[in-house]
Amino acid sequence: MKRLLCIISAALLATCSFGARSVPDIIPAPKSMELTKGSFKVRGAAFNCENTVDARIQNDIMAFADHLALISGKNNSFTTTVGLRANCDKAKVSGFAFVPEESLPAEGYRISVTPKAVVVRASSRNGFLYAIATLKQMLPVAIYGKEPSPKEDWNIACCEIVDEPRFGYRGMHLDCSRHMFSVEQIKRYLDAMAIYKMNRLHWHLTDDQGWRIEIAKYPRLTEVGAYRKGTQIAKDRTSNDGVRYGGYYTRSQIDEIIAYADKLGITIVPEIDLPGHMQAALAAYPELGCAGSEPQPYEVWCRWGISKQVLSVGKEETMRFLEDVVGEVADIFPSEYFHIGGDECPRDEWQKDPACQAKIKELGLVSDSEASAEDRLQNYVTNRIQKYLSGKGKRVIGWDEVLKGELGEGATVMSWRGSKGGIEAAKKGFDVIMTANKFMYFDYYQLQDKDIQPLAIGGYLPFSKVYSFDPTEGLNASEAKFIKGVQANLWTEYIATGEHLEYMMLPRAIALSEVQWCQPSRKDLERAKSSMAEHQSRILDILGYNYCKTIE
């Protein structure tokens, strides 16, 4: 409590030093921001847009104008104008002006606020969306609500902002296999991401404990694989609550979520985890398992942990199954990336399985000091699926275990077991997304006192530790170029409700956003804590998010 009061006092001091809301409180912090004299009156201001701006961007701007009119209590006109950019260059505009600026980075933007006008420049739709997100943080927090608040101070401090992200891939992960979340809850998850300029949702859709996506060619994946007979109670791995649990997302629901994310500038990256973490699939199609000639009675797993049951990838029918599944999923999701998992795949069953041993012999795979024959069998799977998806225009992501043996050129490595795998991958010339568990696993406790928090898997990951993560540590400048992004993961073994999910995400996602967006020189933990205590908490409150109120 004492620490929180100090943070609030610091925030109030900053406000008093410069006048009410004269210092824009923006997270993630812009690359540069220079305050100038005066303020711009927002309420009732006209909106102008260069006529060459894409129709979708115009719709985004109109949506912002309409919402501002509703909340501020005064209408805002919207017009498209020929030659608006030239008028902006000559400072001959008033109101809001949105103009294209091809020289800016793909997701970058510039905002110039004078007493007369707010000029927004960007080269892409996401650039304009991020500029609008920044403007919203510069306005009274009522802008995030649904009720008119005309008595608020509807002014923006005059300033010059130049901004662009440090990393192109800025992600959050969501595990819907262990526990499912409604379409509306996923939308709220996406909304929180959008506030803080994230652009990828990594959607974990399949695992041992449940299959959550319809596959037309294999209906039993959802008829059987989507439901388990019960769920482990707390951390007792010998227990089962005996309550049937499951479900799946229909194609129409998935399309709805994809479209909603796209509206926010977020791309959904699907994950079909293979060749391990497949017990739900084996429950539906046991003939694909490592059981010799007699399929065994697999069941969708009711426990947490790593199942030893894996696909028999020595069988051609198994590989055709995988190609069919990932092909169908690739056709649904427009993402350039496709995550194929590849983590925690036990070798025990492969060592005993006649089909897998025959495939090892056929391929001439051998064990050496670098990898076992079974490791190289997984390389065969990874490379074959990568080649198949490449034919569909997709780039493969795999967890860092895929580095064992020989990884195919063009794959992206997601480093979760610390940063070691990412460093190794970058040194080998592979693109990397850093998601080191000690810094980026939001299923860990966020306070030292576990007794005052919801159940978590373990560990201790406070706001400050998330914020401290350096994704390029241990790499020289040329190697660091292979670090394409940063992501936090939220596994849901112990998270069964939307309220619990939000609590684990927030406010750590706010710390994450500055790791993803800001250059190291712009990061400031005390500023971020002050913003959380004084400003961001008010945004989360008005939106009704459940979040951890204590910051450590």
mmCIF file of N, CA, C and O in Angstrom, residues 368-416:
data_model
loop_
_atom_site.group_PDB
_atom_site.id
_atom_site.type_symbol
_atom_site.label_atom_id
_atom_site.label_comp_id
_atom_site.label_asym_id
_atom_site.label_seq_id
_atom_site.Cartn_x
_atom_site.Cartn_y
_atom_site.Cartn_z
ATOM 1 N N ASP A 368 23.573 -38.964 -33.216
ATOM 2 C CA ASP A 368 24.947 -38.489 -33.052
ATOM 3 C C ASP A 368 24.985 -37.547 -31.862
ATOM 4 O O ASP A 368 24.023 -37.465 -31.092
ATOM 5 N N SER A 369 26.084 -36.837 -31.699
ATOM 6 C CA SER A 369 26.234 -35.960 -30.537
ATOM 7 C C SER A 369 25.275 -34.777 -30.561
ATOM 8 O O SER A 369 25.008 -34.163 -29.531
ATOM 9 N N GLU A 370 24.750 -34.438 -31.738
ATOM 10 C CA GLU A 370 23.859 -33.287 -31.873
ATOM 11 C C GLU A 370 22.402 -33.646 -31.619
ATOM 12 O O GLU A 370 21.654 -32.850 -31.053
ATOM 13 N N ALA A 371 21.990 -34.827 -32.033
ATOM 14 C CA ALA A 371 20.580 -35.198 -31.933
ATOM 15 C C ALA A 371 20.422 -36.703 -32.107
ATOM 16 O O ALA A 371 21.256 -37.370 -32.732
ATOM 17 N N SER A 372 19.321 -37.224 -31.557
ATOM 18 C CA SER A 372 19.028 -38.646 -31.715
ATOM 19 C C SER A 372 18.284 -38.867 -33.029
ATOM 20 O O SER A 372 17.806 -37.929 -33.670
ATOM 21 N N ALA A 373 18.177 -40.125 -33.412
ATOM 22 C CA ALA A 373 17.416 -40.454 -34.617
ATOM 23 C C ALA A 373 15.968 -40.003 -34.479
ATOM 24 O O ALA A 373 15.343 -39.547 -35.440
ATOM 25 N N GLU A 374 15.427 -40.122 -33.264
ATOM 26 C CA GLU A 374 14.040 -39.698 -33.023
ATOM 27 C C GLU A 374 13.913 -38.178 -33.092
ATOM 28 O O GLU A 374 12.893 -37.655 -33.559
ATOM 29 N N ASP A 375 14.953 -37.445 -32.630
ATOM 30 C CA ASP A 375 14.952 -35.988 -32.802
ATOM 31 C C ASP A 375 14.860 -35.645 -34.286
ATOM 32 O O ASP A 375 14.109 -34.746 -34.698
ATOM 33 N N ARG A 376 15.619 -36.371 -35.091
ATOM 34 C CA ARG A 376 15.634 -36.087 -36.528
ATOM 35 C C ARG A 376 14.322 -36.525 -37.190
ATOM 36 O O ARG A 376 13.953 -35.991 -38.232
ATOM 37 N N LEU A 377 13.630 -37.467 -36.570
ATOM 38 C CA LEU A 377 12.301 -37.830 -37.072
ATOM 39 C C LEU A 377 11.354 -36.636 -36.897
ATOM 40 O O LEU A 377 10.536 -36.366 -37.772
ATOM 41 N N GLN A 378 11.495 -35.931 -35.781
ATOM 42 C CA GLN A 378 10.669 -34.734 -35.616
ATOM 43 C C GLN A 378 11.068 -33.660 -36.625
ATOM 44 O O GLN A 378 10.220 -32.925 -37.124
ATOM 45 N N ASN A 379 12.361 -33.555 -36.938
ATOM 46 C CA ASN A 379 12.784 -32.638 -37.999
ATOM 47 C C ASN A 379 12.065 -32.948 -39.313
ATOM 48 O O ASN A 379 11.636 -32.036 -40.036
ATOM 49 N N TYR A 380 11.946 -34.223 -39.598
ATOM 50 C CA TYR A 380 11.237 -34.659 -40.815
ATOM 51 C C TYR A 380 9.799 -34.146 -40.806
ATOM 52 O O TYR A 380 9.302 -33.622 -41.815
ATOM 53 N N VAL A 381 9.136 -34.275 -39.661
ATOM 54 C CA VAL A 381 7.755 -33.805 -39.553
ATOM 55 C C VAL A 381 7.694 -32.291 -39.727
ATOM 56 O O VAL A 381 6.894 -31.774 -40.517
ATOM 57 N N THR A 382 8.530 -31.587 -38.982
ATOM 58 C CA THR A 382 8.538 -30.129 -39.039
ATOM 59 C C THR A 382 8.799 -29.630 -40.457
ATOM 60 O O THR A 382 8.088 -28.755 -40.967
ATOM 61 N N ASN A 383 9.814 -30.192 -41.083
ATOM 62 C CA ASN A 383 10.192 -29.728 -42.423
ATOM 63 C C ASN A 383 9.126 -30.053 -43.461
ATOM 64 O O ASN A 383 8.867 -29.256 -44.368
ATOM 65 N N ARG A 384 8.500 -31.211 -43.311
ATOM 66 C CA ARG A 384 7.453 -31.576 -44.281
ATOM 67 C C ARG A 384 6.238 -30.658 -44.135
ATOM 68 O O ARG A 384 5.681 -30.203 -45.150
ATOM 69 N N ILE A 385 5.823 -30.381 -42.892
ATOM 70 C CA ILE A 385 4.681 -29.496 -42.680
ATOM 71 C C ILE A 385 5.032 -28.072 -43.091
ATOM 72 O O ILE A 385 4.210 -27.344 -43.672
ATOM 73 N N GLN A 386 6.271 -27.670 -42.828
ATOM 74 C CA GLN A 386 6.706 -26.335 -43.245
ATOM 75 C C GLN A 386 6.630 -26.188 -44.768
ATOM 76 O O GLN A 386 6.145 -25.174 -45.290
ATOM 77 N N LYS A 387 7.108 -27.205 -45.485
ATOM 78 C CA LYS A 387 7.068 -27.165 -46.948
ATOM 79 C C LYS A 387 5.625 -27.124 -47.445
ATOM 80 O O LYS A 387 5.292 -26.375 -48.380
ATOM 81 N N TYR A 388 4.765 -27.905 -46.812
ATOM 82 C CA TYR A 388 3.358 -27.937 -47.210
ATOM 83 C C TYR A 388 2.707 -26.567 -47.006
ATOM 84 O O TYR A 388 2.013 -26.055 -47.894
ATOM 85 N N LEU A 389 2.943 -25.964 -45.838
ATOM 86 C CA LEU A 389 2.336 -24.671 -45.551
ATOM 87 C C LEU A 389 2.949 -23.555 -46.390
ATOM 88 O O LEU A 389 2.270 -22.573 -46.736
ATOM 89 N N SER A 390 4.210 -23.696 -46.730
ATOM 90 C CA SER A 390 4.846 -22.715 -47.608
ATOM 91 C C SER A 390 4.131 -22.655 -48.949
ATOM 92 O O SER A 390 3.990 -21.583 -49.554
ATOM 93 N N GLY A 391 3.641 -23.819 -49.398
ATOM 94 C CA GLY A 391 2.881 -23.858 -50.647
ATOM 95 C C GLY A 391 1.570 -23.119 -50.559
ATOM 96 O O GLY A 391 0.956 -22.780 -51.583
ATOM 97 N N LYS A 392 1.130 -22.831 -49.325
ATOM 98 C CA LYS A 392 -0.085 -22.053 -49.101
ATOM 99 C C LYS A 392 0.235 -20.612 -48.699
ATOM 100 O O LYS A 392 -0.635 -19.873 -48.224
ATOM 101 N N GLY A 393 1.496 -20.242 -48.864
ATOM 102 C CA GLY A 393 1.899 -18.870 -48.575
ATOM 103 C C GLY A 393 2.086 -18.571 -47.100
ATOM 104 O O GLY A 393 2.055 -17.407 -46.694
ATOM 105 N N LYS A 394 2.294 -19.606 -46.273
ATOM 106 C CA LYS A 394 2.422 -19.415 -44.836
ATOM 107 C C LYS A 394 3.874 -19.571 -44.377
ATOM 108 O O LYS A 394 4.639 -20.348 -44.927
ATOM 109 N N ARG A 395 4.197 -18.821 -43.327
ATOM 110 C CA ARG A 395 5.496 -18.929 -42.669
ATOM 111 C C ARG A 395 5.296 -19.659 -41.344
ATOM 112 O O ARG A 395 4.431 -19.306 -40.553
ATOM 113 N N VAL A 396 6.103 -20.660 -41.104
ATOM 114 C CA VAL A 396 5.942 -21.511 -39.927
ATOM 115 C C VAL A 396 6.663 -20.927 -38.722
ATOM 116 O O VAL A 396 7.789 -20.436 -38.818
ATOM 117 N N ILE A 397 5.968 -20.996 -37.557
ATOM 118 C CA ILE A 397 6.587 -20.724 -36.261
ATOM 119 C C ILE A 397 6.573 -22.023 -35.464
ATOM 120 O O ILE A 397 5.586 -22.770 -35.482
ATOM 121 N N GLY A 398 7.665 -22.291 -34.747
ATOM 122 C CA GLY A 398 7.710 -23.440 -33.851
ATOM 123 C C GLY A 398 8.332 -23.049 -32.531
ATOM 124 O O GLY A 398 9.167 -22.128 -32.471
ATOM 125 N N TRP A 399 7.925 -23.722 -31.459
ATOM 126 C CA TRP A 399 8.583 -23.515 -30.168
ATOM 127 C C TRP A 399 10.052 -23.906 -30.286
ATOM 128 O O TRP A 399 10.442 -24.646 -31.197
ATOM 129 N N ASP A 400 10.888 -23.441 -29.361
ATOM 130 C CA ASP A 400 12.339 -23.549 -29.566
ATOM 131 C C ASP A 400 12.851 -24.985 -29.618
ATOM 132 O O ASP A 400 13.974 -25.230 -30.076
ATOM 133 N N GLU A 401 12.048 -25.978 -29.221
ATOM 134 C CA GLU A 401 12.476 -27.369 -29.377
ATOM 135 C C GLU A 401 12.742 -27.744 -30.827
ATOM 136 O O GLU A 401 13.479 -28.697 -31.090
ATOM 137 N N VAL A 402 12.125 -27.022 -31.771
ATOM 138 C CA VAL A 402 12.307 -27.380 -33.185
ATOM 139 C C VAL A 402 13.739 -27.147 -33.647
ATOM 140 O O VAL A 402 14.134 -27.607 -34.731
ATOM 141 N N LEU A 403 14.546 -26.458 -32.838
ATOM 142 C CA LEU A 403 15.955 -26.240 -33.190
ATOM 143 C C LEU A 403 16.782 -27.516 -33.074
ATOM 144 O O LEU A 403 17.848 -27.614 -33.668
ATOM 145 N N LYS A 404 16.295 -28.476 -32.299
ATOM 146 C CA LYS A 404 17.049 -29.710 -32.088
ATOM 147 C C LYS A 404 17.170 -30.472 -33.403
ATOM 148 O O LYS A 404 16.164 -30.826 -34.027
ATOM 149 N N GLY A 405 18.389 -30.700 -33.844
ATOM 150 C CA GLY A 405 18.583 -31.372 -35.135
ATOM 151 C C GLY A 405 18.775 -30.358 -36.237
ATOM 152 O O GLY A 405 19.606 -29.455 -36.127
ATOM 153 N N GLU A 406 17.970 -30.478 -37.283
ATOM 154 C CA GLU A 406 18.123 -29.591 -38.450
ATOM 155 C C GLU A 406 16.787 -28.933 -38.775
ATOM 156 O O GLU A 406 15.846 -29.595 -39.221
ATOM 157 N N LEU A 407 16.725 -27.618 -38.564
ATOM 158 C CA LEU A 407 15.520 -26.851 -38.845
ATOM 159 C C LEU A 407 15.590 -26.278 -40.250
ATOM 160 O O LEU A 407 16.635 -25.771 -40.669
ATOM 161 N N GLY A 408 14.477 -26.368 -40.970
ATOM 162 C CA GLY A 408 14.452 -25.886 -42.340
ATOM 163 C C GLY A 408 14.571 -24.380 -42.447
ATOM 164 O O GLY A 408 14.074 -23.624 -41.603
ATOM 165 N N GLU A 409 15.226 -23.925 -43.489
ATOM 166 C CA GLU A 409 15.400 -22.494 -43.737
ATOM 167 C C GLU A 409 14.030 -21.818 -43.858
ATOM 168 O O GLU A 409 13.108 -22.347 -44.454
ATOM 169 N N GLY A 410 13.924 -20.628 -43.247
ATOM 170 C CA GLY A 410 12.685 -19.860 -43.348
ATOM 171 C C GLY A 410 11.751 -20.004 -42.169
ATOM 172 O O GLY A 410 10.771 -19.270 -42.051
ATOM 173 N N ALA A 411 12.046 -20.954 -41.273
ATOM 174 C CA ALA A 411 11.206 -21.129 -40.080
ATOM 175 C C ALA A 411 11.511 -20.026 -39.071
ATOM 176 O O ALA A 411 12.613 -19.475 -39.027
ATOM 177 N N THR A 412 10.513 -19.703 -38.249
ATOM 178 C CA THR A 412 10.678 -18.745 -37.161
ATOM 179 C C THR A 412 10.612 -19.492 -35.845
ATOM 180 O O THR A 412 9.760 -20.367 -35.653
ATOM 181 N N VAL A 413 11.522 -19.160 -34.946
ATOM 182 C CA VAL A 413 11.618 -19.844 -33.658
ATOM 183 C C VAL A 413 10.997 -18.976 -32.573
ATOM 184 O O VAL A 413 11.319 -17.796 -32.446
ATOM 185 N N MET A 414 10.095 -19.572 -31.784
ATOM 186 C CA MET A 414 9.525 -18.880 -30.630
ATOM 187 C C MET A 414 10.227 -19.414 -29.392
ATOM 188 O O MET A 414 10.055 -20.574 -29.011
ATOM 189 N N SER A 415 11.041 -18.580 -28.772
ATOM 190 C CA SER A 415 11.904 -19.003 -27.673
ATOM 191 C C SER A 415 11.177 -18.849 -26.348
ATOM 192 O O SER A 415 10.961 -17.744 -25.860
ATOM 193 N N TRP A 416 10.815 -20.004 -25.728
ATOM 194 C CA TRP A 416 10.057 -19.960 -24.474
ATOM 195 C C TRP A 416 10.847 -20.448 -23.270
ATOM 196 O O TRP A 416 10.599 -20.016 -22.147
#
